[in-house]
XYZ file of C-alpha atoms in Angstrom:
747
model
C -22.335 4.635 19.474
C -19.947 1.878 17.735
C -16.271 2.499 18.106
C -16.388 3.222 14.396
C -18.947 6.225 14.695
C -16.016 7.800 17.146
C -14.266 8.172 14.066
C -16.835 10.031 12.015
C -18.170 6.781 10.659
C -22.003 7.164 9.913
C -24.516 5.383 12.138
C -25.807 3.020 8.726
C -22.165 1.891 8.195
C -21.521 1.289 12.100
C -24.502 -0.970 12.538
C -23.194 -3.165 9.717
C -19.814 -2.803 11.034
C -21.602 -4.310 14.175
C -23.385 -6.917 12.212
C -20.061 -8.255 11.164
C -19.146 -8.738 14.481
C -16.109 -5.831 14.519
C -16.055 -4.973 17.669
C -12.922 -2.328 17.558
C -11.191 -0.782 14.751
C -7.916 -2.417 13.816
C -4.708 -0.286 13.748
C -4.921 0.778 10.121
C -8.517 1.395 9.967
C -7.967 4.044 12.834
C -5.304 5.947 11.688
C -6.501 5.631 7.727
C -10.484 6.418 8.358
C -10.328 10.018 9.440
C -7.600 10.449 7.069
C -9.868 9.951 3.804
C -13.008 11.143 5.434
C -11.071 14.535 5.916
C -9.817 14.766 2.174
C -6.102 13.634 1.966
C -4.214 11.334 0.027
C -3.116 8.179 2.039
C -0.654 5.685 1.605
C -0.700 2.698 3.784
C 0.811 -0.372 4.618
C -0.238 -3.256 7.378
C -0.047 -6.709 7.804
C -2.087 -8.994 5.545
C -5.598 -9.610 6.745
C -5.554 -6.434 9.137
C -8.321 -4.867 7.794
C -7.209 -2.959 4.555
C -10.069 -3.277 2.320
C -12.631 -2.085 5.361
C -10.072 0.991 5.983
C -10.594 2.463 2.496
C -14.347 0.909 1.640
C -15.981 2.436 4.798
C -14.763 6.149 4.442
C -15.431 6.180 0.485
C -19.051 4.768 0.920
C -20.035 7.327 3.535
C -18.551 10.449 1.009
C -19.818 8.704 -1.794
C -23.789 8.010 -0.499
C -23.379 11.955 1.107
C -22.633 13.098 -2.191
C -25.491 11.142 -3.985
C -27.626 12.673 -1.159
C -26.649 16.142 -2.229
C -27.275 15.366 -5.799
C -30.738 14.189 -4.837
C -31.292 17.308 -2.716
C -29.712 19.767 -5.144
C -27.948 21.571 -2.721
C -25.810 24.240 -3.437
C -22.024 24.793 -3.277
C -21.259 28.473 -3.868
C -22.090 29.581 -0.347
C -19.668 26.725 1.184
C -16.489 28.010 -0.627
C -17.518 31.553 -0.206
C -17.437 30.846 3.948
C -14.216 28.800 3.411
C -12.499 32.162 1.409
C -13.454 34.370 4.667
C -12.241 31.708 7.142
C -8.639 31.771 5.368
C -8.391 34.385 3.126
C -4.864 34.078 2.757
C -3.944 31.090 0.822
C -3.353 29.403 -2.345
C -6.923 28.893 -4.272
C -7.954 25.213 -4.027
C -10.425 26.481 -6.998
C -8.527 29.003 -9.347
C -5.732 26.598 -10.267
C -4.861 24.195 -13.364
C -6.632 20.856 -12.996
C -2.964 18.947 -12.255
C -1.610 21.336 -9.701
C -2.342 20.023 -6.609
C -2.339 22.423 -3.337
C -2.402 20.958 0.321
C -5.187 21.502 2.538
C -4.512 24.451 4.115
C -3.494 26.394 0.540
C 0.266 26.814 1.871
C 1.534 24.717 -0.661
C 1.356 23.635 -4.363
C 2.606 20.918 -6.442
C 2.625 19.878 -9.725
C 4.214 16.529 -11.072
C 3.242 17.286 -15.024
C 6.733 17.227 -16.895
C 5.574 18.715 -20.039
C 3.201 21.274 -19.350
C 2.868 24.890 -16.846
C 0.309 24.411 -14.204
C -0.325 27.428 -12.317
C -2.499 28.575 -9.577
C -3.501 32.298 -8.042
C -4.323 33.136 -4.185
C -7.691 33.617 -2.748
C -7.156 36.815 -1.630
C -4.818 40.038 -3.055
C -4.351 43.353 -2.452
C -5.648 46.463 -4.147
C -5.744 50.353 -3.748
C -2.315 51.608 -1.706
C 0.647 49.986 0.045
C 4.026 48.173 -0.085
C 3.526 44.148 0.748
C 5.413 41.109 0.625
C 5.676 37.558 0.707
C 7.611 34.453 0.989
C 7.922 31.227 -1.444
C 10.720 28.533 -0.720
C 11.154 25.770 -3.309
C 11.021 22.653 -1.732
C 11.754 20.317 -4.324
C 13.714 20.510 -7.530
C 11.239 21.414 -11.049
C 10.813 24.444 -12.805
C 8.777 27.301 -10.900
C 7.960 31.062 -11.664
C 6.374 32.981 -8.888
C 5.697 36.469 -8.713
C 2.127 38.576 -9.084
C -1.139 38.016 -11.177
C -4.202 40.043 -11.521
C -7.456 38.259 -11.256
C -8.242 38.450 -15.041
C -4.460 37.009 -16.227
C -4.160 33.811 -17.281
C -2.906 30.971 -14.752
C 0.537 30.615 -16.940
C 2.144 33.606 -14.562
C 4.205 36.203 -17.197
C 2.928 34.705 -19.927
C 0.210 38.097 -20.635
C 0.350 41.807 -20.066
C -1.357 41.098 -16.601
C 1.067 38.383 -14.827
C 4.641 38.990 -13.828
C 6.903 36.543 -12.890
C 10.317 35.482 -11.770
C 11.748 32.123 -12.729
C 14.348 30.145 -11.589
C 16.411 29.851 -14.508
C 16.754 33.581 -13.879
C 14.587 35.456 -15.863
C 11.844 37.895 -15.544
C 8.523 37.580 -17.721
C 5.827 39.708 -18.800
C 3.750 39.718 -21.727
C 5.302 36.410 -23.116
C 8.778 38.485 -22.853
C 11.388 36.497 -21.464
C 14.762 38.771 -20.259
C 17.684 38.175 -17.595
C 16.855 39.221 -14.065
C 18.852 38.379 -10.895
C 20.207 35.212 -10.891
C 18.706 31.158 -10.893
C 17.062 29.758 -7.762
C 16.418 25.906 -6.772
C 15.451 23.693 -4.036
C 15.727 25.546 -0.433
C 16.083 29.024 -1.955
C 13.678 31.420 -0.428
C 12.276 33.762 -3.144
C 10.557 37.337 -1.187
C 7.895 39.139 -3.710
C 7.584 42.846 -3.408
C 4.707 44.691 -4.220
C 4.826 48.757 -4.167
C 1.254 49.817 -5.022
C 2.787 53.812 -4.491
C 5.266 53.619 -6.890
C 4.379 50.876 -9.349
C 6.998 48.737 -8.589
C 7.344 44.618 -8.488
C 10.939 43.699 -7.344
C 12.419 40.191 -5.858
C 14.517 39.133 -3.289
C 16.351 35.791 -3.230
C 17.628 34.434 0.737
C 17.124 37.516 1.859
C 19.647 39.631 -1.138
C 17.552 42.308 -2.982
C 17.838 41.400 -6.465
C 16.443 45.352 -7.845
C 13.347 46.336 -9.404
C 12.083 44.050 -11.914
C 9.114 45.749 -13.411
C 7.058 48.977 -13.469
C 3.732 49.568 -13.976
C 1.297 52.937 -13.953
C -0.741 52.801 -10.849
C -2.902 55.366 -12.137
C -4.362 53.096 -14.967
C -4.453 49.738 -13.016
C -7.304 47.864 -14.135
C -7.331 44.925 -11.503
C -5.856 43.569 -8.385
C -2.653 41.753 -7.593
C -3.064 38.606 -6.160
C -0.026 35.861 -5.134
C 0.675 33.315 -7.919
C 2.704 30.790 -9.102
C 3.342 28.563 -12.243
C 5.313 24.888 -11.828
C 6.406 22.155 -13.912
C 7.250 18.753 -12.051
C 8.097 20.948 -9.092
C 6.723 22.225 -5.412
C 6.718 25.181 -3.491
C 5.725 27.066 -0.380
C 3.962 30.252 0.720
C 4.351 32.184 3.973
C 1.918 35.111 3.960
C 2.762 36.250 7.548
C 1.056 33.822 9.437
C 4.243 32.353 10.496
C 7.757 34.049 11.212
C 9.146 34.953 7.888
C 12.965 33.281 7.104
C 14.727 36.671 6.186
C 13.508 40.203 7.524
C 11.042 42.057 5.674
C 12.170 45.063 3.214
C 11.870 48.659 5.268
C 8.629 50.076 4.194
C 6.810 46.696 3.465
C 4.830 44.604 5.241
C 3.488 41.117 5.460
C 0.560 40.848 2.942
C -2.092 39.078 5.207
C -1.322 42.861 7.102
C -3.074 44.528 4.867
C -5.881 46.838 5.841
C -9.894 45.400 5.172
C -9.947 48.505 2.642
C -7.207 47.112 0.770
C -7.948 43.399 0.640
C -9.707 42.029 -2.889
C -11.277 38.480 -3.099
C -10.900 36.466 -5.900
C -13.755 36.511 -8.088
C -12.726 33.583 -9.842
C -13.767 31.432 -7.084
C -17.204 31.891 -7.961
C -17.096 31.417 -11.378
C -15.204 28.316 -11.391
C -17.832 27.075 -8.426
C -20.417 26.477 -11.920
C -22.169 24.715 -12.414
C -23.989 25.672 -9.131
C -26.201 22.344 -8.635
C -24.621 19.024 -9.580
C -25.761 16.548 -12.342
C -25.135 12.885 -12.269
C -24.067 10.849 -15.072
C -25.019 7.003 -14.966
C -21.638 6.122 -16.482
C -19.598 8.340 -14.192
C -18.194 6.596 -11.171
C -17.312 8.669 -7.935
C -15.032 5.860 -7.041
C -12.665 3.617 -9.391
C -10.947 0.717 -7.322
C -8.172 -1.370 -9.094
C -7.039 -4.463 -7.850
C -4.546 -6.389 -9.363
C -6.566 -9.625 -9.441
C -9.740 -10.997 -10.212
C -10.246 -13.002 -6.838
C -9.282 -9.322 -4.782
C -11.557 -7.637 -7.085
C -14.614 -9.834 -5.989
C -13.825 -9.974 -2.280
C -13.505 -6.195 -2.442
C -17.044 -6.038 -4.034
C -18.302 -8.407 -1.421
C -17.292 -6.236 1.723
C -18.300 -2.723 0.015
C -22.036 -5.058 -0.571
C -21.885 -5.842 3.400
C -20.734 -2.610 4.372
C -23.711 -0.213 2.210
C -26.531 -2.752 3.353
C -27.660 0.226 5.772
C -27.225 3.189 3.105
C -30.661 3.820 1.454
C -32.301 6.486 -0.062
C -30.343 6.864 -2.121
C -28.857 3.581 -2.948
C -25.151 3.329 -3.615
C -24.604 1.161 -6.752
C -21.201 -1.042 -7.354
C -19.721 -2.594 -10.580
C -17.438 -5.590 -10.648
C -15.542 -5.111 -13.949
C -13.058 -8.127 -14.532
C -12.232 -10.700 -17.331
C -14.776 -13.322 -17.853
C -18.341 -10.886 -17.393
C -20.322 -10.760 -20.337
C -19.233 -6.839 -21.661
C -22.698 -6.339 -22.752
C -24.571 -6.748 -19.303
C -21.484 -4.809 -17.720
C -22.340 -1.766 -20.312
C -26.086 -2.247 -19.860
C -25.154 -1.882 -15.563
C -23.309 1.138 -16.439
C -26.370 2.989 -18.471
C -28.238 1.927 -15.484
C -25.970 3.943 -13.342
C -22.897 2.903 -11.082
C -20.965 4.699 -8.313
C -18.336 2.774 -7.749
C -16.263 0.410 -9.626
C -14.011 -2.151 -8.570
C -11.483 -3.650 -11.597
C -8.922 -5.340 -12.537
C -6.407 -2.979 -14.665
C -6.737 -5.151 -18.275
C -10.656 -4.842 -18.388
C -10.764 -1.213 -17.114
C -8.160 0.274 -19.629
C -10.797 -1.808 -22.398
C -13.842 -0.016 -21.018
C -11.925 3.448 -20.953
C -10.710 2.922 -24.458
C -14.326 2.620 -25.897
C -15.255 5.303 -23.802
C -18.071 3.279 -21.972
C -16.829 4.808 -18.481
C -17.174 8.731 -17.657
C -14.146 10.194 -15.373
C -15.987 13.711 -15.169
C -17.690 13.032 -11.602
C -14.244 10.512 -10.187
C -12.962 11.689 -6.746
C -11.387 8.661 -5.339
C -9.269 6.628 -7.154
C -7.803 3.584 -5.272
C -4.996 1.019 -6.140
C -5.175 -1.926 -3.453
C -1.778 -4.055 -3.714
C 0.025 -1.200 -5.358
C 3.323 -3.061 -4.691
C 1.830 -5.850 -7.190
C 0.179 -3.273 -9.619
C 3.663 -1.292 -10.629
C 5.686 -4.460 -10.739
C 8.362 -3.739 -13.173
C 7.599 -7.203 -14.774
C 3.875 -5.367 -15.798
C 4.887 -2.179 -17.344
C 1.345 -2.378 -18.936
C -0.395 -1.787 -15.888
C 1.807 1.050 -14.934
C 1.401 3.355 -17.914
C -2.271 1.962 -17.569
C -2.715 4.034 -14.079
C -0.864 6.524 -15.309
C -2.849 7.312 -18.491
C -5.888 6.996 -15.992
C -4.785 9.266 -13.574
C -4.264 11.820 -16.328
C -7.791 11.661 -17.838
C -9.431 12.159 -14.051
C -10.013 15.836 -13.402
C -8.342 16.906 -10.366
C -11.433 18.591 -9.472
C -15.180 17.774 -9.532
C -18.070 19.666 -10.588
C -18.612 20.988 -7.111
C -14.812 21.702 -5.991
C -13.752 18.457 -4.489
C -10.362 17.503 -5.207
C -9.362 14.009 -6.258
C -8.510 11.810 -3.933
C -5.935 8.827 -4.002
C -5.695 5.790 -1.601
C -2.568 3.664 -2.217
C -2.465 0.373 -0.281
C 0.854 -1.481 -0.336
C 2.813 -4.423 1.225
C 5.111 -1.937 1.466
C 5.633 1.818 0.982
C 9.292 1.517 0.478
C 9.374 -0.245 -2.946
C 11.045 1.469 -5.829
C 7.554 1.394 -7.681
C 5.403 2.481 -5.103
C 7.556 5.750 -4.066
C 7.593 6.733 -7.816
C 4.053 6.529 -7.941
C 3.341 8.523 -4.896
C 5.560 11.041 -5.760
C 4.643 11.170 -9.546
C 0.579 11.155 -8.951
C -0.205 11.931 -5.314
C -1.141 15.019 -3.717
C 1.121 15.098 -0.557
C -0.248 11.837 0.922
C -0.076 11.038 4.578
C 2.059 7.766 5.256
C 0.326 5.097 7.351
C 3.283 2.590 7.894
C 2.021 0.299 10.280
C 3.810 -2.990 9.347
C 7.353 -1.210 9.395
C 9.852 -3.976 8.615
C 8.205 -7.562 7.045
C 7.864 -10.156 10.158
C 6.231 -13.115 10.717
C 3.323 -13.513 13.267
C 4.457 -15.464 16.186
C 1.067 -17.904 15.417
C 3.246 -19.127 12.267
C 6.184 -21.860 12.218
C 8.002 -21.708 9.309
C 10.969 -24.299 8.282
C 13.170 -25.018 5.308
C 13.807 -28.695 3.965
C 17.054 -28.446 2.170
C 16.770 -30.786 -0.649
C 20.304 -32.492 -2.016
C 19.905 -34.472 -5.151
C 23.491 -35.729 -4.481
C 22.520 -36.815 -1.102
C 19.561 -38.067 -1.378
C 19.252 -40.203 -4.486
C 15.773 -41.652 -4.404
C 14.861 -39.698 -7.363
C 16.579 -42.219 -9.559
C 13.545 -44.309 -8.981
C 11.005 -41.450 -9.420
C 11.732 -40.406 -13.534
C 8.745 -42.279 -14.584
C 6.395 -41.197 -12.053
C 6.917 -37.835 -12.044
C 6.465 -35.058 -14.514
C 8.103 -31.971 -14.566
C 8.641 -28.810 -16.690
C 10.354 -29.995 -19.689
C 13.530 -27.833 -19.196
C 15.630 -30.830 -19.176
C 14.615 -33.884 -21.574
C 13.997 -37.065 -19.293
C 16.202 -39.248 -21.270
C 19.258 -37.163 -19.738
C 18.611 -39.049 -16.361
C 20.740 -41.703 -16.514
C 22.167 -43.947 -13.107
C 25.208 -42.464 -12.665
C 27.997 -41.817 -9.636
C 27.255 -38.535 -7.571
C 30.799 -37.260 -8.312
C 29.410 -37.296 -12.189
C 26.217 -35.872 -12.027
C 25.770 -32.743 -13.995
C 24.341 -29.505 -13.322
C 21.128 -30.491 -15.471
C 20.741 -33.531 -14.200
C 20.717 -32.126 -10.624
C 18.482 -29.812 -11.452
C 16.042 -32.259 -13.092
C 16.414 -34.558 -9.702
C 15.758 -31.837 -7.782
C 12.425 -31.592 -9.554
C 11.536 -34.898 -8.732
C 12.294 -34.761 -5.472
C 10.175 -31.811 -4.658
C 6.970 -33.735 -5.627
C 7.813 -37.091 -3.336
C 8.947 -34.611 -0.705
C 5.339 -32.807 -0.975
C 3.412 -35.600 -0.649
C 5.840 -37.062 2.241
C 5.283 -33.355 4.219
C 1.389 -34.133 3.688
C 1.586 -37.598 5.499
C 4.232 -36.454 8.357
C 1.619 -33.916 9.222
C -1.604 -35.109 8.130
C -2.494 -31.922 6.678
C -6.495 -31.956 6.054
C -5.839 -28.928 3.779
C -3.504 -26.980 2.625
C -1.926 -24.554 0.143
C 1.094 -25.430 -1.938
C 2.735 -22.911 -3.947
C 4.651 -23.443 -7.071
C 6.745 -21.128 -9.349
C 4.687 -21.096 -12.920
C 1.717 -22.156 -13.930
C 3.130 -25.315 -15.627
C 4.593 -26.511 -12.267
C 0.846 -25.935 -10.424
C -0.867 -27.931 -13.541
C 2.024 -30.902 -13.065
C 1.635 -30.816 -9.112
C -2.315 -31.155 -9.738
C -2.209 -34.473 -12.151
C 0.770 -35.839 -9.919
C -1.399 -35.481 -6.741
C -4.633 -36.499 -8.188
C -3.027 -39.588 -9.652
C -2.743 -41.054 -6.191
C -5.470 -43.799 -5.499
C -8.960 -43.196 -3.398
C -8.665 -39.459 -4.166
C -6.375 -39.140 -0.987
C -4.869 -35.755 -2.283
C -8.194 -33.947 -3.666
C -6.745 -30.842 -5.323
C -7.115 -27.902 -7.997
C -5.312 -25.193 -9.646
C -5.859 -21.415 -9.356
C -3.647 -19.988 -11.701
C -4.027 -17.159 -14.496
C -4.662 -19.819 -17.342
C -7.709 -21.170 -15.378
C -10.536 -19.833 -16.556
C -12.590 -17.266 -14.398
C -15.424 -19.648 -13.291
C -12.828 -22.773 -13.099
C -10.831 -20.262 -10.358
C -13.806 -19.160 -8.935
C -15.301 -22.615 -8.335
C -11.670 -23.675 -7.287
C -11.568 -21.365 -4.532
C -14.834 -22.108 -3.390
C -14.565 -25.718 -3.441
C -11.333 -25.375 -1.383
C -13.331 -23.146 1.533
C -16.089 -25.247 1.646
C -13.367 -28.283 2.100
C -14.503 -30.229 -0.946
C -11.074 -30.256 -1.931
C -7.729 -30.910 0.327
C -5.264 -28.712 -1.281
C -5.154 -25.578 -3.630
C -2.110 -25.134 -6.055
C -1.049 -21.502 -6.814
C 1.334 -19.266 -7.827
C 1.963 -16.008 -6.430
C -1.163 -14.487 -7.807
C -3.095 -16.144 -4.915
C -0.521 -15.183 -2.658
C -2.107 -12.193 -1.918
C -5.956 -11.195 -0.765
C -7.332 -14.672 -0.841
C -8.652 -15.137 2.860
C -9.398 -18.532 4.196
C -10.196 -19.031 7.559
C -8.409 -21.397 9.572
C -6.161 -22.462 7.057
C -3.331 -24.894 9.049
C -0.412 -25.341 5.997
C 0.936 -23.909 3.374
C 3.879 -26.177 1.133
C 6.480 -23.785 -0.881
C 7.294 -26.390 -3.338
C 9.653 -23.714 -4.774
C 10.809 -20.342 -3.248
C 9.648 -17.036 -4.745
C 11.039 -14.794 -6.778
C 10.456 -11.999 -4.355
C 11.705 -11.893 -1.013
C 8.348 -10.108 0.111
C 6.297 -12.911 -1.418
C 7.736 -15.169 1.194
C 5.707 -13.068 3.745
C 2.573 -12.992 1.703
C 2.759 -16.626 1.094
C 3.231 -17.668 4.818
C 0.716 -15.107 5.730
C -2.331 -17.591 4.493
C -1.784 -19.199 7.823
C -1.505 -18.173 11.410
C -4.618 -15.821 11.186
C -6.777 -14.832 13.912
C -4.547 -15.925 16.449
C -4.560 -19.699 15.043
C -1.224 -21.780 14.795
C -0.249 -22.633 11.011
C 2.902 -24.414 9.796
C 4.808 -23.135 6.331
C 6.800 -25.865 4.655
C 9.246 -24.280 2.144
C 11.551 -26.993 0.117
C 14.924 -25.399 -0.988
C 17.204 -26.797 -3.194
C 20.715 -26.960 -2.353
C 22.100 -26.988 -5.957
C 20.609 -24.133 -8.730
C 17.581 -24.999 -10.471
C 17.293 -24.525 -14.364
C 13.521 -22.874 -14.792
C 11.618 -21.268 -16.734
C 12.041 -17.563 -17.672
C 10.372 -16.530 -21.158
C 11.131 -13.218 -22.699
C 9.855 -14.360 -25.758
C 6.932 -12.480 -27.499
C 4.513 -15.373 -26.822
C 5.360 -15.220 -22.848
C 5.788 -19.083 -23.332
C 3.200 -19.968 -25.353
C 4.498 -22.801 -27.522
C 8.089 -22.491 -26.917
C 10.860 -24.652 -26.059
C 13.518 -22.755 -25.997
C 15.511 -24.344 -23.198
C 18.545 -22.178 -23.810
C 19.827 -19.922 -21.284
C 18.639 -16.048 -21.285
C 21.936 -14.898 -21.950
C 22.381 -16.982 -25.282
C 18.982 -16.196 -26.297
C 16.890 -18.708 -24.613
C 13.367 -18.536 -22.182
C 15.542 -20.203 -18.756
C 17.136 -18.857 -16.056
C 19.600 -21.047 -12.970
C 17.546 -20.032 -10.199
C 19.683 -20.179 -6.517
C 16.940 -21.207 -4.309
C 19.768 -20.798 -0.942
C 20.486 -17.695 -2.082
C 16.933 -16.885 -1.971
C 16.468 -18.462 1.083
C 19.593 -16.165 2.568
C 17.784 -13.142 1.629
C 14.505 -14.102 3.031
C 16.322 -14.242 6.330
C 18.538 -11.059 5.904
C 15.060 -9.295 4.971
C 13.258 -11.064 8.303
C 16.487 -10.691 10.454
C 16.185 -13.959 11.647
C 17.456 -17.693 10.395
C 14.667 -20.162 9.233
C 14.639 -23.387 11.160
C 15.998 -25.830 9.001
C 14.458 -29.775 9.423
C 15.664 -33.194 8.268
C 14.109 -35.152 5.419
C 11.258 -36.746 7.321
C 9.924 -33.443 7.198
C 9.313 -33.520 11.367
C 9.227 -30.125 13.401
C 9.921 -29.810 16.939
C 7.435 -27.516 18.707
C 8.161 -24.797 20.389
C 5.247 -24.355 22.293
C 5.790 -24.209 26.030
C 3.708 -27.532 26.586
C 5.155 -28.975 23.296
C 2.096 -29.323 21.832
C 0.214 -27.607 18.929
C -2.562 -28.428 16.638
C -2.246 -26.650 13.470
C -5.466 -24.707 12.707
C -6.478 -24.197 15.723
C -6.154 -21.060 18.125
C -2.639 -20.830 19.881
C -2.917 -21.874 23.897
C -2.778 -18.892 25.991
C 0.225 -19.748 27.967
C 0.735 -17.836 31.578
C -2.451 -15.582 30.708
C -4.265 -16.295 34.164
C -3.256 -15.888 37.939
C -3.388 -19.503 38.365
C -0.533 -19.988 35.573
C 1.636 -17.324 36.658
C 1.687 -18.888 39.967
C 2.973 -22.026 38.568
C 5.572 -20.708 36.384
C 6.727 -18.274 39.472
C 6.755 -21.413 41.748
C 10.316 -23.062 40.935
C 11.849 -19.356 41.287
C 10.144 -19.068 44.963
C 11.581 -22.277 45.931
C 15.069 -21.385 44.954
C 14.987 -18.147 47.051
C 13.375 -19.417 50.051
C 16.083 -22.170 50.187
C 18.554 -19.389 49.496
C 17.447 -16.851 52.414
C 16.903 -20.114 54.684
C 20.839 -20.936 54.340
C 21.691 -17.353 54.719
C 19.917 -17.343 57.887
C 21.650 -20.681 59.104
C 25.351 -18.731 58.020
C 24.354 -15.979 60.420
C 23.305 -18.094 63.245
C 26.360 -19.942 62.965
C 28.337 -16.610 63.261
C 26.076 -15.586 65.818
C 26.737 -18.704 68.158
C 31.053 -18.656 67.752
C 30.891 -14.379 68.469
C 32.930 -13.875 71.599
C 30.992 -10.980 72.687
C 28.941 -10.963 75.638
C 25.702 -12.600 75.363
C 23.885 -9.647 76.512
C 25.394 -7.883 73.636
C 24.592 -10.512 71.184
C 20.631 -10.952 71.785
C 20.528 -6.802 71.594
C 21.897 -7.196 68.480
C 19.314 -9.975 66.880
C 17.134 -7.703 68.430
C 17.700 -5.126 65.941
C 18.066 -6.925 63.292
């Protein structure tokens, strides 16, 4: 048995994992795999390269394969639901509910994040016959809710027909779609007691232990149904206690907890069996069971590659995956969908186009995975956020076999506002797996900053005709002047010239065999590529990886870099996530990233698998004027170099402030180096070979002895000195010799 099988992973998957030489699960895999296999929503964050893809792909592959096997065998699901009712009778029903209302696995908490419609749910078990019964409901979040009692044939929208009796947070009671004043309003943290008197035909409520009086009366002699605890919510959450734990307030005299009802007085919700139909599952070819959304083509390709490796030994039935990204032939992808697809891995734009033309059915989808969610819900990508919300709304919250939609969200950080809002509005009581905590830099990464000051280093004056920049400053503005008269525009252009020169200087100083070079914009990347390829003998062979390059070109450039056919890969931040190049020794930040968290993503490309890496950031000491397009064309054919405040498409970017934010975020001081780009070593022996595994200093017994040797010698010298002091005092003592000898023997 492999270590992964101890978490419930199938042997076939375990064998595939073993063939990839994964001996033990990573921390995030050990935490997330059992949670996903158990049916819960999961939010996970961990360091780059920590195995997040495996953490969600492995359990999803297993559940998808088991479902395909059940479809193939024509297994029935109804009996399983019946057994669940018998085992856990006093819960809110996982089946008899509106699709946008979520119920926790224990059945004791309900949540709806629908802002526009009421979402209702009934309990699995109710009461009939005689008796007086009580249960409590605690409002656990802000929103609108209505609580009370419902007959099995009533609408789930409690109180809108003659078979439902509700009490709402606005202080209204409702029955037969008639709303009238009752009691008082209630909200978050209030505890509502729900009382049903089947002997006298009365329904009443309490608020925080205070009786509110009779709300409804009914004729006990003409009852035509049983009564079940029920709730209806609008963007709210509520928890139930049917008596399994101690009630918050005393039960009113004469009433008993509903779960203490005698067997003859217990009623099973018959809607469970009706909702379980169809009894056998029917698979449709273009109805995938899992949809995985990635922010970039490269990440999507890597995820599909991992799925293919993991599923190697899963046969009969075979799992069919589809990569859905821009650049692929739409006709071929549609044909693949018609033949049958179980898992789709896609970028947002491509997925949306297929959903719009109804090429994909969502009726069987039980997994929605958002990888790198903080990038997907980035405020600059509002269309992507809207698409995810639209997709989630269209996916049925319960599949034909009664399984609830599971969401898995992976993010660099779980605490960004966008991710937190996503978890609150779309997910069902997610478990947070936050093994990353605060951003940090591995000790295998040396990261330093070179401060570039064009007032101090005026060598840029000889570079004006050699280096092309982004066109924000007309080159004619660069003139020979004294440092005291340099305008902000001239200094900004000077920094851009110097950064290109310093990039080459860093490459030469550290004899970089290969590196990723990060630039702020696609135009900057193109200019850097042109600059480096302009040297003789293809000394700095390079290629670009950014969104304006065709998918085929991006794929080819990445492959050439991996095979070391080119030395340098020039990227925007789109490449900061997901690109996995083994043994990468260097990265250069030509510009600091707009977001401090992207700094960690960038330098996280090096220092993996205990290999040493060096990250050099070129930081301007003066404000730098850069493009920041807000125009409809998003920069295409735009030449408006005015500042954003005056209707233009440029901003003044302060990299020193950005460096300060990075240091504050990481709670460190980034080491600064001089214009020679030399980096002081900080390993014990002063020797570092970037790209090689770090030295295991002090890891062996012999090394440990050598480390302690100087301290032991010092202790020995101190002991010798102490003994000499004692002997001197002993020889000068006036006591008789016999007494002194006795003292020595005692010592």
